[in-house]
C-alpha cells in the first residue's frame, strides 16, 4: 500500500514503480528508521498531539517489528521504501492507530534523520578501525626503531632512515583521517526531525525532546535546509576518500616492496594469492584491490557531489541517490581497513635486505657533503665535490663505504672519521630534531601518537 495513494486514481506503471523504489538498498536503515519513529511517537504522546496510550501502543508495535526483522521472522519486501514498509507493517500489526505515527512528520525529514543516525554509527565504527590500524603501526614501529632502510624521493634512494620513521609517517596520515571523521561527525550529529516536508509543522512538537531521546546534541536550524542538506554525506565520503588514498599509497609501497627486485617485505600466505598458470607466483592481490577500490570511493564522492549540484530547495527525489554512495563508501573503507590491519600484522620485514639496500645507492652522500660543510667548505661547493665523488664511485664500481681514505682525499679534506660519519646508523642518530628518524625523536612521536589515541 502506497503512503500517497489517496490522490491517485490510476495505478503506477510497473517499471516506474521499480525505478522509484529504494527498498532494495534503504532496507538496511530499518533499525534507524524504527529508532527515529519511536522517538517521534514518544514525543507526540508526551506533547499531547496523540493520546499517550496510543503512543505506547505504536512504540510497542515498532519494537515488535524490530525484533521480528532482527530474528528473521519478518522479511522486508513489497514497499516503496523502508519508511513505507515500517508504516505498512505497523498498521497491519496494530490496526488504525498505527496510522497516527506519521502525524507532523514527512518522509523528507524522516530519511534525513535515518541517514544521519546511520552515519553517526558508521563514522564511530570507522574511527575505531583506524585506531586499530594506527595501534598496529605503532606496535611495528616500536619494534623497528633501529631497522635501517633507505628513504626515497622520486622512488630513488635518498637518505638513510628507519622502518619506524616510514611507518609512523602513515600513522600520522591515519591520525588526520580520524580528525576528519570526527569533524564530519560534528555535522552529522544534528537532528533534523520536525522539519516536515519543508516548512516544519504546525503541531506543537518538541524537537529538543526528540533530539534528547536520540542522543543528538543539537537540532537543525532551518527546515528547508534540513530536508535537503546532504553536506554531511559529502563530509563522510570525502573523509573516506582521503583515508582510501592513504591506504592506497601504503598498498602501492607494499606491492613494490614485496617484488623480487626489492624483497623488503614478504606477505604471509594468508594474505597473498597465486596464479592459475605460473606455479611460482605469490601475488599481493589484497593490496592491489585496496589500491583499486580507492577508485570506487572517489566515484562515490563524485556521484554525491554531482547529485547535489542541481538541487533546488527543498527536498527533491534526486536525494534518494545519496544512500548507495554512502553505503558503498562505508562498506568499502571498512573492508579495506580490516584487511589492511590484519595483513600488516602478518607481514615479514626483511631487516637484513633493508640494511644492505641502504648501503648501496649512495644514501650517505648528504652526510659526506655535510661533513665538508662542517669543516668550513660552503655547502654548495661541498655538494658539488661529493657529486664528483659519486661519479668516481660509479665509474670505478665503488660505494661510499668501499672507497679508501686516499680516494676520498683526492676530492677533499677527509679524515679517518668519515667512515663513521657515513654509517647509516650514525646519520640517523644525528637527526634529533622533532620529526626526524633518530630513536629519541621517534619515541617522542610515538608517545604523542599514543596520547592522541587515548583521546581520539
Ligand atoms: N526514499 C526517499 C529517499 O531516500 C524517501 C523520501 C521520499 N520523499 C518523498 N517526498 N518522495 O529520499
PDB file of N, CA and C in Angstrom, residues 86-147:
ATOM      1  N   UNK A  86       7.859   0.041   7.060  1.00  0.00           N
ATOM      2  CA  UNK A  86       7.656   0.019   8.519  1.00  0.00           C
ATOM      3  C   UNK A  86       6.233   0.484   8.849  1.00  0.00           C
ATOM      4  N   UNK A  87       5.771   1.532   8.178  1.00  0.00           N
ATOM      5  CA  UNK A  87       4.430   2.043   8.496  1.00  0.00           C
ATOM      6  C   UNK A  87       3.347   1.033   8.087  1.00  0.00           C
ATOM      7  N   UNK A  88       3.502   0.449   6.901  1.00  0.00           N
ATOM      8  CA  UNK A  88       2.521  -0.566   6.468  1.00  0.00           C
ATOM      9  C   UNK A  88       2.489  -1.746   7.438  1.00  0.00           C
ATOM     10  N   UNK A  89       3.659  -2.178   7.832  1.00  0.00           N
ATOM     11  CA  UNK A  89       3.774  -3.320   8.736  1.00  0.00           C
ATOM     12  C   UNK A  89       3.122  -2.981  10.080  1.00  0.00           C
ATOM     13  N   UNK A  90       3.339  -1.746  10.530  1.00  0.00           N
ATOM     14  CA  UNK A  90       2.780  -1.308  11.813  1.00  0.00           C
ATOM     15  C   UNK A  90       1.254  -1.357  11.771  1.00  0.00           C
ATOM     16  N   UNK A  91       0.697  -0.816  10.689  1.00  0.00           N
ATOM     17  CA  UNK A  91      -0.766  -0.783  10.575  1.00  0.00           C
ATOM     18  C   UNK A  91      -1.312  -2.213  10.465  1.00  0.00           C
ATOM     19  N   UNK A  92      -0.573  -3.070   9.752  1.00  0.00           N
ATOM     20  CA  UNK A  92      -1.007  -4.464   9.634  1.00  0.00           C
ATOM     21  C   UNK A  92      -1.013  -5.134  11.009  1.00  0.00           C
ATOM     22  N   UNK A  93      -0.096  -4.725  11.862  1.00  0.00           N
ATOM     23  CA  UNK A  93       0.008  -5.370  13.172  1.00  0.00           C
ATOM     24  C   UNK A  93      -0.926  -4.772  14.221  1.00  0.00           C
ATOM     25  N   UNK A  94      -1.004  -3.425  14.312  1.00  0.00           N
ATOM     26  CA  UNK A  94      -1.764  -2.830  15.428  1.00  0.00           C
ATOM     27  C   UNK A  94      -3.041  -2.119  14.969  1.00  0.00           C
ATOM     28  N   UNK A  95      -3.269  -2.131  13.663  1.00  0.00           N
ATOM     29  CA  UNK A  95      -4.512  -1.530  13.168  1.00  0.00           C
ATOM     30  C   UNK A  95      -4.423  -0.020  13.006  1.00  0.00           C
ATOM     31  N   UNK A  96      -5.607   0.602  12.949  1.00  0.00           N
ATOM     32  CA  UNK A  96      -5.739   2.019  12.559  1.00  0.00           C
ATOM     33  C   UNK A  96      -4.874   2.966  13.390  1.00  0.00           C
ATOM     34  N   UNK A  97      -4.631   2.645  14.661  1.00  0.00           N
ATOM     35  CA  UNK A  97      -3.850   3.548  15.499  1.00  0.00           C
ATOM     36  C   UNK A  97      -2.448   3.778  14.920  1.00  0.00           C
ATOM     37  N   UNK A  98      -1.957   2.789  14.214  1.00  0.00           N
ATOM     38  CA  UNK A  98      -0.636   2.889  13.576  1.00  0.00           C
ATOM     39  C   UNK A  98      -0.580   4.027  12.570  1.00  0.00           C
ATOM     40  N   UNK A  99      -1.752   4.389  12.049  1.00  0.00           N
ATOM     41  CA  UNK A  99      -1.798   5.450  11.031  1.00  0.00           C
ATOM     42  C   UNK A  99      -1.512   6.817  11.635  1.00  0.00           C
ATOM     43  N   UNK A 100      -1.450   6.904  12.966  1.00  0.00           N
ATOM     44  CA  UNK A 100      -1.165   8.199  13.614  1.00  0.00           C
ATOM     45  C   UNK A 100       0.335   8.488  13.716  1.00  0.00           C
ATOM     46  N   UNK A 101       1.149   7.466  13.452  1.00  0.00           N
ATOM     47  CA  UNK A 101       2.601   7.646  13.616  1.00  0.00           C
ATOM     48  C   UNK A 101       3.137   8.816  12.797  1.00  0.00           C
ATOM     49  N   UNK A 102       2.613   8.984  11.605  1.00  0.00           N
ATOM     50  CA  UNK A 102       3.209   9.971  10.687  1.00  0.00           C
ATOM     51  C   UNK A 102       2.690  11.394  10.932  1.00  0.00           C
ATOM     52  N   UNK A 103       1.976  11.598  12.029  1.00  0.00           N
ATOM     53  CA  UNK A 103       1.460  12.942  12.367  1.00  0.00           C
ATOM     54  C   UNK A 103       2.630  13.917  12.531  1.00  0.00           C
ATOM     55  N   UNK A 104       2.576  15.029  11.824  1.00  0.00           N
ATOM     56  CA  UNK A 104       3.610  16.070  11.993  1.00  0.00           C
ATOM     57  C   UNK A 104       4.963  15.661  11.449  1.00  0.00           C
ATOM     58  N   UNK A 105       4.995  14.697  10.554  1.00  0.00           N
ATOM     59  CA  UNK A 105       6.278  14.247  10.019  1.00  0.00           C
ATOM     60  C   UNK A 105       6.151  14.017   8.518  1.00  0.00           C
ATOM     61  N   UNK A 106       7.260  14.067   7.818  1.00  0.00           N
ATOM     62  CA  UNK A 106       7.293  13.773   6.385  1.00  0.00           C
ATOM     63  C   UNK A 106       8.395  12.746   6.177  1.00  0.00           C
ATOM     64  N   UNK A 107       8.321  12.026   5.067  1.00  0.00           N
ATOM     65  CA  UNK A 107       9.461  11.146   4.786  1.00  0.00           C
ATOM     66  C   UNK A 107      10.721  11.960   4.510  1.00  0.00           C
ATOM     67  N   UNK A 108      10.527  13.237   4.194  1.00  0.00           N
ATOM     68  CA  UNK A 108      11.702  14.065   3.883  1.00  0.00           C
ATOM     69  C   UNK A 108      12.580  14.302   5.116  1.00  0.00           C
ATOM     70  N   UNK A 109      11.934  14.644   6.247  1.00  0.00           N
ATOM     71  CA  UNK A 109      12.762  14.787   7.457  1.00  0.00           C
ATOM     72  C   UNK A 109      13.100  13.416   8.037  1.00  0.00           C
ATOM     73  N   UNK A 110      12.223  12.445   7.780  1.00  0.00           N
ATOM     74  CA  UNK A 110      12.468  11.088   8.295  1.00  0.00           C
ATOM     75  C   UNK A 110      13.732  10.490   7.680  1.00  0.00           C
ATOM     76  N   UNK A 111      13.852  10.608   6.359  1.00  0.00           N
ATOM     77  CA  UNK A 111      15.006   9.990   5.695  1.00  0.00           C
ATOM     78  C   UNK A 111      16.296  10.746   6.055  1.00  0.00           C
ATOM     79  N   UNK A 112      16.169  12.060   6.242  1.00  0.00           N
ATOM     80  CA  UNK A 112      17.352  12.839   6.650  1.00  0.00           C
ATOM     81  C   UNK A 112      17.829  12.356   8.019  1.00  0.00           C
ATOM     82  N   UNK A 113      16.865  12.055   8.894  1.00  0.00           N
ATOM     83  CA  UNK A 113      17.223  11.546  10.220  1.00  0.00           C
ATOM     84  C   UNK A 113      17.882  10.167  10.109  1.00  0.00           C
ATOM     85  N   UNK A 114      17.262   9.291   9.318  1.00  0.00           N
ATOM     86  CA  UNK A 114      17.784   7.914   9.207  1.00  0.00           C
ATOM     87  C   UNK A 114      19.239   7.905   8.753  1.00  0.00           C
ATOM     88  N   UNK A 115      19.510   8.713   7.754  1.00  0.00           N
ATOM     89  CA  UNK A 115      20.863   8.683   7.188  1.00  0.00           C
ATOM     90  C   UNK A 115      21.876   9.284   8.174  1.00  0.00           C
ATOM     91  N   UNK A 116      21.410  10.253   8.958  1.00  0.00           N
ATOM     92  CA  UNK A 116      22.298  10.817   9.995  1.00  0.00           C
ATOM     93  C   UNK A 116      22.560   9.789  11.094  1.00  0.00           C
ATOM     94  N   UNK A 117      21.501   9.071  11.480  1.00  0.00           N
ATOM     95  CA  UNK A 117      21.694   8.038  12.512  1.00  0.00           C
ATOM     96  C   UNK A 117      22.657   6.959  12.009  1.00  0.00           C
ATOM     97  N   UNK A 118      22.471   6.579  10.750  1.00  0.00           N
ATOM     98  CA  UNK A 118      23.362   5.569  10.164  1.00  0.00           C
ATOM     99  C   UNK A 118      24.808   6.063  10.168  1.00  0.00           C
ATOM    100  N   UNK A 119      24.991   7.291   9.698  1.00  0.00           N
ATOM    101  CA  UNK A 119      26.360   7.816   9.562  1.00  0.00           C
ATOM    102  C   UNK A 119      27.029   8.079  10.911  1.00  0.00           C
ATOM    103  N   UNK A 120      26.211   8.365  11.905  1.00  0.00           N
ATOM    104  CA  UNK A 120      26.779   8.566  13.241  1.00  0.00           C
ATOM    105  C   UNK A 120      27.467   7.282  13.687  1.00  0.00           C
ATOM    106  N   UNK A 121      26.788   6.156  13.524  1.00  0.00           N
ATOM    107  CA  UNK A 121      27.413   4.867  13.883  1.00  0.00           C
ATOM    108  C   UNK A 121      28.570   4.540  12.954  1.00  0.00           C
ATOM    109  N   UNK A 122      28.358   4.810  11.657  1.00  0.00           N
ATOM    110  CA  UNK A 122      29.394   4.454  10.666  1.00  0.00           C
ATOM    111  C   UNK A 122      30.685   5.214  10.952  1.00  0.00           C
ATOM    112  N   UNK A 123      30.564   6.514  11.251  1.00  0.00           N
ATOM    113  CA  UNK A 123      31.767   7.321  11.497  1.00  0.00           C
ATOM    114  C   UNK A 123      32.497   6.804  12.742  1.00  0.00           C
ATOM    115  N   UNK A 124      31.728   6.470  13.781  1.00  0.00           N
ATOM    116  CA  UNK A 124      32.363   5.956  15.008  1.00  0.00           C
ATOM    117  C   UNK A 124      33.051   4.624  14.732  1.00  0.00           C
ATOM    118  N   UNK A 125      32.396   3.802  13.940  1.00  0.00           N
ATOM    119  CA  UNK A 125      32.953   2.495  13.577  1.00  0.00           C
ATOM    120  C   UNK A 125      34.275   2.661  12.818  1.00  0.00           C
ATOM    121  N   UNK A 126      34.274   3.568  11.862  1.00  0.00           N
ATOM    122  CA  UNK A 126      35.489   3.798  11.063  1.00  0.00           C
ATOM    123  C   UNK A 126      36.612   4.337  11.957  1.00  0.00           C
ATOM    124  N   UNK A 127      36.272   5.245  12.856  1.00  0.00           N
ATOM    125  CA  UNK A 127      37.297   5.796  13.763  1.00  0.00           C
ATOM    126  C   UNK A 127      37.921   4.657  14.585  1.00  0.00           C
ATOM    127  N   UNK A 128      37.093   3.748  15.075  1.00  0.00           N
ATOM    128  CA  UNK A 128      37.618   2.605  15.856  1.00  0.00           C
ATOM    129  C   UNK A 128      38.561   1.761  15.004  1.00  0.00           C
ATOM    130  N   UNK A 129      38.183   1.529  13.753  1.00  0.00           N
ATOM    131  CA  UNK A 129      39.031   0.701  12.873  1.00  0.00           C
ATOM    132  C   UNK A 129      40.341   1.417  12.545  1.00  0.00           C
ATOM    133  N   UNK A 130      40.280   2.715  12.348  1.00  0.00           N
ATOM    134  CA  UNK A 130      41.527   3.453  12.051  1.00  0.00           C
ATOM    135  C   UNK A 130      42.428   3.446  13.290  1.00  0.00           C
ATOM    136  N   UNK A 131      41.812   3.542  14.455  1.00  0.00           N
ATOM    137  CA  UNK A 131      42.622   3.485  15.678  1.00  0.00           C
ATOM    138  C   UNK A 131      43.353   2.143  15.771  1.00  0.00           C
ATOM    139  N   UNK A 132      42.662   1.076  15.438  1.00  0.00           N
ATOM    140  CA  UNK A 132      43.294  -0.258  15.483  1.00  0.00           C
ATOM    141  C   UNK A 132      44.468  -0.312  14.504  1.00  0.00           C
ATOM    142  N   UNK A 133      44.285   0.289  13.355  1.00  0.00           N
ATOM    143  CA  UNK A 133      45.366   0.306  12.354  1.00  0.00           C
ATOM    144  C   UNK A 133      46.564   1.108  12.881  1.00  0.00           C
ATOM    145  N   UNK A 134      46.282   2.264  13.466  1.00  0.00           N
ATOM    146  CA  UNK A 134      47.393   3.084  13.990  1.00  0.00           C
ATOM    147  C   UNK A 134      48.106   2.318  15.106  1.00  0.00           C
ATOM    148  N   UNK A 135      47.345   1.648  15.952  1.00  0.00           N
ATOM    149  CA  UNK A 135      47.972   0.877  17.044  1.00  0.00           C
ATOM    150  C   UNK A 135      48.914  -0.172  16.473  1.00  0.00           C
ATOM    151  N   UNK A 136      48.474  -0.800  15.394  1.00  0.00           N
ATOM    152  CA  UNK A 136      49.341  -1.804  14.758  1.00  0.00           C
ATOM    153  C   UNK A 136      50.616  -1.153  14.222  1.00  0.00           C
ATOM    154  N   UNK A 137      50.466   0.008  13.618  1.00  0.00           N
ATOM    155  CA  UNK A 137      51.643   0.706  13.074  1.00  0.00           C
ATOM    156  C   UNK A 137      52.592   1.124  14.193  1.00  0.00           C
ATOM    157  N   UNK A 138      52.022   1.570  15.298  1.00  0.00           N
ATOM    158  CA  UNK A 138      52.847   1.953  16.450  1.00  0.00           C
ATOM    159  C   UNK A 138      53.590   0.717  16.974  1.00  0.00           C
ATOM    160  N   UNK A 139      52.872  -0.395  17.072  1.00  0.00           N
ATOM    161  CA  UNK A 139      53.483  -1.647  17.561  1.00  0.00           C
ATOM    162  C   UNK A 139      54.650  -2.069  16.683  1.00  0.00           C
ATOM    163  N   UNK A 140      54.455  -2.033  15.379  1.00  0.00           N
ATOM    164  CA  UNK A 140      55.533  -2.426  14.453  1.00  0.00           C
ATOM    165  C   UNK A 140      56.683  -1.418  14.552  1.00  0.00           C
ATOM    166  N   UNK A 141      56.342  -0.148  14.671  1.00  0.00           N
ATOM    167  CA  UNK A 141      57.376   0.892  14.739  1.00  0.00           C
ATOM    168  C   UNK A 141      58.224   0.726  15.998  1.00  0.00           C
ATOM    169  N   UNK A 142      57.565   0.440  17.114  1.00  0.00           N
ATOM    170  CA  UNK A 142      58.327   0.284  18.370  1.00  0.00           C
ATOM    171  C   UNK A 142      59.348  -0.837  18.267  1.00  0.00           C
ATOM    172  N   UNK A 143      59.033  -1.843  17.467  1.00  0.00           N
ATOM    173  CA  UNK A 143      59.971  -2.965  17.309  1.00  0.00           C
ATOM    174  C   UNK A 143      61.021  -2.669  16.243  1.00  0.00           C
ATOM    175  N   UNK A 144      60.871  -1.572  15.541  1.00  0.00           N
ATOM    176  CA  UNK A 144      61.778  -1.299  14.419  1.00  0.00           C
ATOM    177  C   UNK A 144      62.398   0.095  14.469  1.00  0.00           C
ATOM    178  N   UNK A 145      62.638   0.550  15.689  1.00  0.00           N
ATOM    179  CA  UNK A 145      63.258   1.872  15.854  1.00  0.00           C
ATOM    180  C   UNK A 145      64.662   1.899  15.262  1.00  0.00           C
ATOM    181  N   UNK A 146      65.310   0.729  15.231  1.00  0.00           N
ATOM    182  CA  UNK A 146      66.687   0.655  14.717  1.00  0.00           C
ATOM    183  C   UNK A 146      66.765  -0.089  13.382  1.00  0.00           C
ATOM    184  N   UNK A 147      65.632  -0.353  12.783  1.00  0.00           N
ATOM    185  CA  UNK A 147      65.669  -1.065  11.495  1.00  0.00           C
ATOM    186  C   UNK A 147      65.963  -0.055  10.389  1.00  0.00           C
TER     187      UNK A 147
END
